PDB file of C-alpha atoms in Angstrom:
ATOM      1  CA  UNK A1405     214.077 137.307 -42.594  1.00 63.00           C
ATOM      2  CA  UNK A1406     212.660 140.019 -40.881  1.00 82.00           C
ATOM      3  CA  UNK A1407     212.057 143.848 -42.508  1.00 87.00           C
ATOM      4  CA  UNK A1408     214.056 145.124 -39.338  1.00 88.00           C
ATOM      5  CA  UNK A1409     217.619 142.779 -40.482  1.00 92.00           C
ATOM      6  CA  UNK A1410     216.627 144.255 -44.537  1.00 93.00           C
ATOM      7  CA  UNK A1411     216.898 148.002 -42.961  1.00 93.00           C
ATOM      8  CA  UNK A1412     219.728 147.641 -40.744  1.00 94.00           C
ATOM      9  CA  UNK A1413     221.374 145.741 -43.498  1.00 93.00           C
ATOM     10  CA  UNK A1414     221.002 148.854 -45.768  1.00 92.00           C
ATOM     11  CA  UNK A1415     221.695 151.761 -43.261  1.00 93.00           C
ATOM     12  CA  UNK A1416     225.134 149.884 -42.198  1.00 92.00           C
ATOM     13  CA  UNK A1417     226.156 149.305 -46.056  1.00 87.00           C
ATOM     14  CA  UNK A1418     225.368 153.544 -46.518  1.00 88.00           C
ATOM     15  CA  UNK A1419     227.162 154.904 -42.763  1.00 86.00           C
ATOM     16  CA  UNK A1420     230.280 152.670 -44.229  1.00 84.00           C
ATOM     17  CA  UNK A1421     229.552 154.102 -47.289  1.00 81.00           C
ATOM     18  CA  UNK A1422     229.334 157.802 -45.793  1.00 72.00           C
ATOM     19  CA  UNK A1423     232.314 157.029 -43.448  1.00 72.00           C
ATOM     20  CA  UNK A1424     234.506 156.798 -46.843  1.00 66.00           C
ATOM     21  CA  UNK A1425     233.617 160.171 -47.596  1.00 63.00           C
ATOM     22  CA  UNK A1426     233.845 161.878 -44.691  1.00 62.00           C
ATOM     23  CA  UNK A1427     236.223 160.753 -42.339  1.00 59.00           C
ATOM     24  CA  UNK A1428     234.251 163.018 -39.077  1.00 58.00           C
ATOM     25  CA  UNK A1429     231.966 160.324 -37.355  1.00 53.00           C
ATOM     26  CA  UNK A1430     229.500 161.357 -34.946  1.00 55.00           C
TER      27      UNK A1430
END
């Protein structure tokens, strides 16, 4: 698996994660 799949992975899991807190999406 490439690096690239491991960071998008991660930086979905926290904007869903940041989403929950605040509701204002850019």
């Amino acid at each position: 698996m490439p690096v690239c799949e491991t960071v998008w992975s991660i930086l979905t899991c926290f904007q869903i994660q940041h989403q929950g807190t605040h509701s204002h999406v850019t």
